[in-house]
Amino acid sequence: MLVIVVPVVAVTAGAVLLLLRVLDTGSSTGRLELIRTALAVGAGTGAIMTLVLAWRRQQATEHDAAERRLTELYLKAVEQLGSDQAAVRHGALYALERVAQDNPDHRQVVVDVLCAYLRAPFTPPQDRPGARRLGGVGGSLRRNPARRITSTTALRRTILTPPVTLPGDELRRQEREVRLTAQRILTRHLRPGDNFRTSVPMFWPGLDLDLTDAVLIDLDFSGCHLRVALFDKATFTGETWFEQATFTGAATFGGATFTDYAWFEQATFAAHAWFVGTTFTDDANFEKATFAAHASFGRTRFTGDTRFDRATFIRDANFEKATFTGDASFDGATFTRSARFRWMPRSRDTDHGARFDGATFTSYARFDRTTFIGTASFGKATFTRGADFSAARFYARATWEGGWFERVAVMTGATARTNPGEMTDQDASEWPIGWTTANNVSTRWIGDWGAMVPQPVVLPAARPHQATPVP
């Protein structure tokens, strides 16, 4: 009541004061006109205040009703996610999507629910959804005929062998489809532009994902924009795509497992990229990726071919104790801060090597105690602040042809096989300037080994990528 009375009294009093200056109150007619005008102003003010209050009450009522409907829809959808009917769970996911699309303030909550659903324990069925895209990193099937034959044989065996339905497989297949729907909803709203067939109004910016321990199937986050993304100990079954994805916050994949190809080509990591203890059981492609903060790949297992060609590491890059079983390529990569590749456990396949051709190390590069089973190539690489290869072991050909060192590389205690396989004189190793191999030394490894020894040298004033003669 006071909300109406106080404004009415205030406005009426103001009108009276104004009228006292304008009207002639000396006569009875003037005083009557003053009273009549003041009452009219007060009545009008009261009517306006009543209408305003009624409108505000209506707005509040409608807002409360909308919030109640939204809450009911949200709770009903969450409840339906626990249904034993796959169709009901599908409908619940689409209902949550509509809630988030129409109510931006509730998008993070809905995304949290979707992530929680995907984090629930799940064992995928034996069959795979859809057809597998053949190819691989750098066309590995085309480069390796034996692998192509093996893959073709496996594909033929899959086609000719009738599917076996195990108890519970049908339920798992239905649950897989529900999970794929949840993944598609996330993908649809995390892509900001039309380049990936998504309109701009559908984009939900600034969202965090927590998919720790989740089982993700053929995940395709190509072109998606994520803030904080947690994939620790997640299992990625089937091919995984993060091509051109952007992580504006921390991206953690610690202990995650990729069971098939993993594509991070041209991905951008604006904050810390954490892949410590991650397992890539097939090819991994980080070509042209950008790591603006620390990149941690310690104890990571790369089982297939790995490519970091033309990747950019703006802060420290840590690959300590990482395992590269297949080819490891860092051609043209740029390491602005320290790069650590110490203690890389070796692979037993001498057909695979490590390439750093044309790479640029503007800070200290550490390869001490690293084991190179296959060819180690640092052709035309640039080492601005020095490189440490102390106690490294080279089982096959190693070359720094055309490499440029501002400081003499450290190779104290490094050893190399003097007769690796059937290597010809043309394929002989070319060591960094200032170092050569001594006579054969006795080691606990099979074969003839030579120790790296320094020799007097004057560093030439060569520009980066200019060939530097190697003694």
Coordinates of N, CA and C in Angstrom, one line a residue, residues 311-434:
A311 N 54.1 -28.3 -36.3 CA 53.5 -27.9 -35.0 C 54.3 -26.8 -34.4
T312 N 53.6 -26.0 -33.6 CA 54.3 -24.9 -32.9 C 54.1 -25.0 -31.4
F313 N 55.2 -25.0 -30.7 CA 55.2 -25.1 -29.2 C 55.8 -23.8 -28.7
I314 N 54.9 -22.9 -28.2 CA 55.3 -21.6 -27.8 C 55.9 -21.6 -26.4
R315 N 55.5 -22.5 -25.5 CA 56.1 -22.7 -24.2 C 56.8 -24.0 -24.2
D316 N 57.1 -24.5 -23.0 CA 57.8 -25.8 -22.8 C 57.1 -27.0 -23.4
A317 N 57.9 -27.8 -24.1 CA 57.3 -29.1 -24.6 C 58.0 -30.2 -23.9
N318 N 57.3 -31.1 -23.3 CA 57.8 -32.2 -22.5 C 57.4 -33.5 -23.0
F319 N 58.4 -34.3 -23.5 CA 58.1 -35.6 -24.0 C 59.0 -36.6 -23.3
E320 N 59.3 -36.4 -22.0 CA 60.1 -37.3 -21.2 C 59.4 -38.6 -21.0
K321 N 60.2 -39.7 -21.3 CA 59.8 -41.0 -21.1 C 58.6 -41.4 -22.0
A322 N 58.4 -40.6 -23.1 CA 57.4 -41.0 -24.1 C 57.9 -42.2 -24.9
T323 N 57.0 -43.0 -25.4 CA 57.3 -44.1 -26.2 C 56.8 -43.9 -27.6
F324 N 57.7 -44.0 -28.6 CA 57.3 -43.9 -30.0 C 57.6 -45.3 -30.7
T325 N 56.6 -46.1 -30.9 CA 56.8 -47.4 -31.5 C 56.9 -47.3 -33.0
G326 N 56.0 -46.5 -33.6 CA 56.1 -46.3 -35.1 C 56.9 -45.1 -35.4
D327 N 56.7 -44.6 -36.6 CA 57.5 -43.4 -37.1 C 57.0 -42.2 -36.2
A328 N 58.0 -41.4 -35.9 CA 57.8 -40.1 -35.1 C 58.3 -39.0 -36.0
S329 N 57.4 -38.1 -36.4 CA 57.8 -37.0 -37.3 C 57.5 -35.7 -36.7
F330 N 58.6 -34.9 -36.6 CA 58.5 -33.5 -36.1 C 59.0 -32.5 -37.2
D331 N 58.9 -32.9 -38.4 CA 59.5 -32.1 -39.5 C 58.9 -30.6 -39.5
G332 N 59.7 -29.7 -39.5 CA 59.3 -28.3 -39.5 C 58.7 -27.8 -38.3
A333 N 58.7 -28.5 -37.2 CA 58.1 -28.1 -35.9 C 59.0 -27.0 -35.3
T334 N 58.3 -26.1 -34.6 CA 59.0 -25.0 -33.9 C 58.9 -25.1 -32.4
F335 N 60.0 -25.1 -31.7 CA 60.0 -25.2 -30.3 C 60.6 -23.9 -29.7
T336 N 59.7 -23.0 -29.2 CA 60.2 -21.7 -28.8 C 60.9 -21.7 -27.4
R337 N 60.4 -22.6 -26.5 CA 61.0 -22.7 -25.2 C 61.7 -24.1 -25.2
S338 N 62.0 -24.6 -24.0 CA 62.7 -25.8 -23.9 C 61.9 -27.0 -24.4
A339 N 62.7 -27.9 -25.0 CA 62.1 -29.2 -25.6 C 62.8 -30.3 -24.9
R340 N 62.1 -31.2 -24.3 CA 62.7 -32.3 -23.5 C 62.1 -33.6 -24.1
F341 N 63.1 -34.5 -24.6 CA 62.8 -35.8 -25.1 C 63.6 -36.8 -24.4
R342 N 63.9 -36.6 -23.1 CA 64.8 -37.5 -22.4 C 64.2 -38.8 -22.1
W343 N 65.0 -39.9 -22.1 CA 64.6 -41.2 -21.7 C 63.4 -41.7 -22.5
M344 N 63.4 -41.5 -23.8 CA 62.3 -42.1 -24.6 C 62.5 -43.6 -24.7
P345 N 61.7 -44.4 -24.1 CA 61.8 -45.9 -24.2 C 61.8 -46.3 -25.7
R346 N 62.6 -47.3 -26.0 CA 62.8 -47.6 -27.4 C 61.8 -48.6 -27.9
S347 N 61.6 -48.6 -29.2 CA 60.8 -49.6 -29.9 C 61.8 -50.6 -30.5
R348 N 61.4 -51.8 -30.7 CA 62.3 -52.9 -31.2 C 62.3 -52.9 -32.7
D349 N 61.5 -52.1 -33.4 CA 61.4 -52.2 -34.8 C 62.3 -51.1 -35.4
T350 N 63.4 -51.6 -36.1 CA 64.4 -50.6 -36.6 C 63.9 -50.0 -37.9
D351 N 62.7 -50.4 -38.5 CA 62.2 -49.8 -39.7 C 61.6 -48.4 -39.4
H352 N 61.3 -48.1 -38.1 CA 60.7 -46.8 -37.8 C 61.8 -45.9 -37.2
G353 N 61.6 -44.6 -37.5 CA 62.6 -43.7 -37.1 C 62.0 -42.4 -36.5
A354 N 62.9 -41.5 -36.2 CA 62.4 -40.2 -35.7 C 63.0 -39.1 -36.6
R355 N 62.1 -38.2 -37.0 CA 62.5 -37.1 -38.0 C 62.2 -35.8 -37.3
F356 N 63.3 -34.9 -37.4 CA 63.1 -33.5 -36.9 C 63.7 -32.6 -38.0
D357 N 63.5 -33.0 -39.3 CA 64.1 -32.3 -40.4 C 63.4 -30.9 -40.5
G358 N 64.3 -29.9 -40.5 CA 63.8 -28.5 -40.6 C 63.1 -28.0 -39.3
A359 N 63.3 -28.7 -38.2 CA 62.7 -28.2 -37.0 C 63.6 -27.1 -36.4
T360 N 62.9 -26.2 -35.6 CA 63.6 -25.0 -35.1 C 63.5 -25.1 -33.5
F361 N 64.7 -25.1 -32.9 CA 64.8 -25.1 -31.4 C 65.4 -23.8 -31.0
T362 N 64.6 -22.8 -30.6 CA 65.1 -21.5 -30.2 C 65.5 -21.5 -28.7
S363 N 65.2 -22.5 -28.0 CA 65.7 -22.7 -26.6 C 66.5 -24.0 -26.5
Y364 N 66.8 -24.4 -25.3 CA 67.6 -25.6 -25.1 C 66.8 -26.9 -25.5
A365 N 67.5 -27.8 -26.2 CA 66.8 -29.0 -26.6 C 67.5 -30.2 -25.9
R366 N 66.7 -31.0 -25.2 CA 67.3 -32.1 -24.4 C 66.9 -33.4 -25.0
F367 N 67.9 -34.2 -25.5 CA 67.7 -35.5 -26.0 C 68.6 -36.5 -25.2
D368 N 69.1 -36.1 -24.1 CA 70.0 -36.9 -23.3 C 69.3 -38.2 -22.8
R369 N 70.1 -39.3 -22.9 CA 69.7 -40.6 -22.5 C 68.5 -41.1 -23.4
T370 N 68.4 -40.6 -24.6 CA 67.3 -41.0 -25.5 C 67.9 -42.1 -26.4
T371 N 67.0 -43.1 -26.6 CA 67.4 -44.2 -27.5 C 66.7 -44.1 -28.8
F372 N 67.5 -44.1 -29.9 CA 66.9 -44.0 -31.3 C 67.2 -45.4 -31.9
I373 N 66.1 -46.2 -32.0 CA 66.2 -47.5 -32.6 C 66.3 -47.4 -34.1
G374 N 65.5 -46.6 -34.7 CA 65.5 -46.4 -36.2 C 66.3 -45.2 -36.5
T375 N 66.2 -44.8 -37.8 CA 66.9 -43.6 -38.2 C 66.6 -42.4 -37.4
A376 N 67.6 -41.6 -37.1 CA 67.4 -40.3 -36.4 C 67.8 -39.2 -37.4
S377 N 66.9 -38.4 -37.8 CA 67.2 -37.4 -38.8 C 66.9 -36.0 -38.3
F378 N 67.9 -35.1 -38.3 CA 67.8 -33.7 -37.9 C 68.3 -32.8 -39.0
G379 N 68.0 -33.2 -40.2 CA 68.4 -32.5 -41.4 C 67.9 -31.0 -41.4
K380 N 68.8 -30.1 -41.6 CA 68.5 -28.6 -41.6 C 67.8 -28.1 -40.4
A381 N 67.9 -28.8 -39.3 CA 67.4 -28.4 -38.0 C 68.2 -27.2 -37.5
T382 N 67.6 -26.3 -36.7 CA 68.2 -25.2 -36.2 C 68.2 -25.3 -34.6
F383 N 69.4 -25.2 -34.0 CA 69.5 -25.2 -32.6 C 70.2 -23.9 -32.1
T384 N 69.3 -23.0 -31.6 CA 69.8 -21.7 -31.3 C 70.5 -21.6 -29.9
R385 N 70.0 -22.3 -28.9 CA 70.6 -22.2 -27.6 C 71.3 -23.5 -27.2
G386 N 71.5 -24.4 -28.0 CA 72.3 -25.6 -27.7 C 71.4 -26.8 -27.7
A387 N 72.1 -28.0 -27.7 CA 71.4 -29.3 -27.7 C 72.2 -30.3 -26.9
D388 N 71.5 -31.1 -26.2 CA 72.1 -32.1 -25.3 C 71.7 -33.5 -25.8
F389 N 72.7 -34.2 -26.3 CA 72.5 -35.6 -26.7 C 73.4 -36.6 -25.8
S390 N 73.7 -36.1 -24.7 CA 74.6 -36.9 -23.8 C 74.0 -38.3 -23.4
A391 N 74.8 -39.3 -23.5 CA 74.3 -40.7 -23.1 C 73.2 -41.2 -24.0
A392 N 73.0 -40.6 -25.2 CA 72.0 -41.1 -26.1 C 72.6 -42.3 -26.8
R393 N 71.7 -43.2 -27.4 CA 72.1 -44.4 -28.1 C 71.5 -44.4 -29.5
F394 N 72.3 -44.6 -30.5 CA 71.9 -44.6 -31.9 C 72.1 -46.0 -32.5
Y395 N 71.0 -46.7 -32.8 CA 71.0 -48.0 -33.3 C 71.1 -48.0 -34.8
A396 N 70.7 -47.0 -35.5 CA 70.7 -46.9 -36.9 C 71.4 -45.6 -37.4
R397 N 71.1 -45.2 -38.6 CA 71.8 -44.0 -39.2 C 71.2 -42.8 -38.4
A398 N 72.2 -41.9 -38.2 CA 71.8 -40.6 -37.6 C 72.4 -39.5 -38.4
T399 N 71.7 -38.4 -38.7 CA 72.2 -37.4 -39.5 C 71.7 -36.0 -39.1
W400 N 72.7 -35.0 -39.1 CA 72.4 -33.6 -38.9 C 72.8 -32.8 -40.1
E401 N 72.7 -33.4 -41.3 CA 73.1 -32.8 -42.5 C 72.4 -31.4 -42.7
G402 N 73.2 -30.4 -42.8 CA 72.6 -29.0 -43.0 C 72.1 -28.4 -41.8
G403 N 72.3 -29.1 -40.6 CA 71.9 -28.5 -39.4 C 72.8 -27.3 -38.9
W404 N 72.2 -26.4 -38.1 CA 72.9 -25.2 -37.7 C 72.9 -25.2 -36.2
F405 N 74.1 -25.0 -35.6 CA 74.2 -25.0 -34.1 C 74.9 -23.7 -33.8
E406 N 74.3 -22.9 -32.9 CA 74.9 -21.7 -32.4 C 76.0 -22.1 -31.4
R407 N 75.8 -23.2 -30.7 CA 76.7 -23.7 -29.7 C 77.0 -25.2 -30.1
V408 N 78.2 -25.7 -29.7 CA 78.5 -27.1 -30.0 C 77.6 -28.0 -29.2
A409 N 77.0 -29.0 -29.9 CA 76.1 -29.9 -29.2 C 76.9 -30.7 -28.1
V410 N 76.2 -31.1 -27.1 CA 76.7 -31.9 -26.0 C 76.4 -33.4 -26.3
M411 N 77.4 -34.2 -26.6 CA 77.2 -35.6 -26.9 C 78.0 -36.5 -26.0
T412 N 78.4 -36.0 -24.8 CA 79.2 -36.8 -23.9 C 78.6 -38.1 -23.5
G413 N 79.3 -39.2 -23.7 CA 78.7 -40.5 -23.3 C 77.8 -41.1 -24.3
A414 N 77.5 -40.5 -25.4 CA 76.7 -41.0 -26.4 C 77.4 -42.1 -27.2
T415 N 76.6 -43.1 -27.6 CA 77.2 -44.3 -28.3 C 76.4 -44.5 -29.6
A416 N 77.0 -45.1 -30.6 CA 76.4 -45.4 -31.9 C 76.9 -46.7 -32.4
R417 N 76.0 -47.4 -33.1 CA 76.5 -48.7 -33.7 C 77.3 -48.3 -35.0
T418 N 78.4 -48.9 -35.1 CA 79.3 -48.6 -36.3 C 78.9 -49.5 -37.5
N419 N 78.1 -50.5 -37.3 CA 77.7 -51.3 -38.5 C 76.2 -51.6 -38.4
P420 N 75.4 -50.6 -38.4 CA 73.9 -50.8 -38.2 C 73.3 -51.4 -39.5
G421 N 73.1 -52.7 -39.4 CA 72.5 -53.4 -40.6 C 73.4 -53.5 -41.8
E422 N 72.9 -53.3 -42.9 CA 73.6 -53.3 -44.2 C 73.8 -51.8 -44.7
M423 N 74.1 -50.9 -43.8 CA 74.2 -49.5 -44.1 C 75.4 -49.3 -45.0
T424 N 75.2 -48.6 -46.1 CA 76.3 -48.3 -47.1 C 77.1 -47.1 -46.6
D425 N 78.2 -46.8 -47.3 CA 79.0 -45.6 -47.0 C 78.2 -44.4 -47.3
Q426 N 77.3 -44.5 -48.3 CA 76.5 -43.3 -48.7 C 75.5 -43.0 -47.6
D427 N 75.1 -44.0 -46.8 CA 74.1 -43.8 -45.8 C 74.8 -43.6 -44.4
A428 N 76.1 -43.4 -44.4 CA 76.8 -43.3 -43.1 C 76.2 -42.1 -42.3
S429 N 76.4 -42.2 -41.0 CA 75.9 -41.2 -40.1 C 76.7 -39.9 -40.3
E430 N 76.0 -38.8 -40.1 CA 76.7 -37.5 -40.2 C 76.4 -36.8 -38.8
W431 N 77.5 -36.7 -38.0 CA 77.3 -36.2 -36.6 C 77.4 -34.7 -36.6
P432 N 76.8 -34.1 -35.5 CA 76.9 -32.7 -35.3 C 78.4 -32.2 -35.3
I433 N 78.6 -31.0 -35.8 CA 79.9 -30.5 -35.9 C 80.6 -30.5 -34.5
G434 N 81.8 -30.9 -34.5 CA 82.5 -31.0 -33.2 C 82.6 -32.4 -32.6

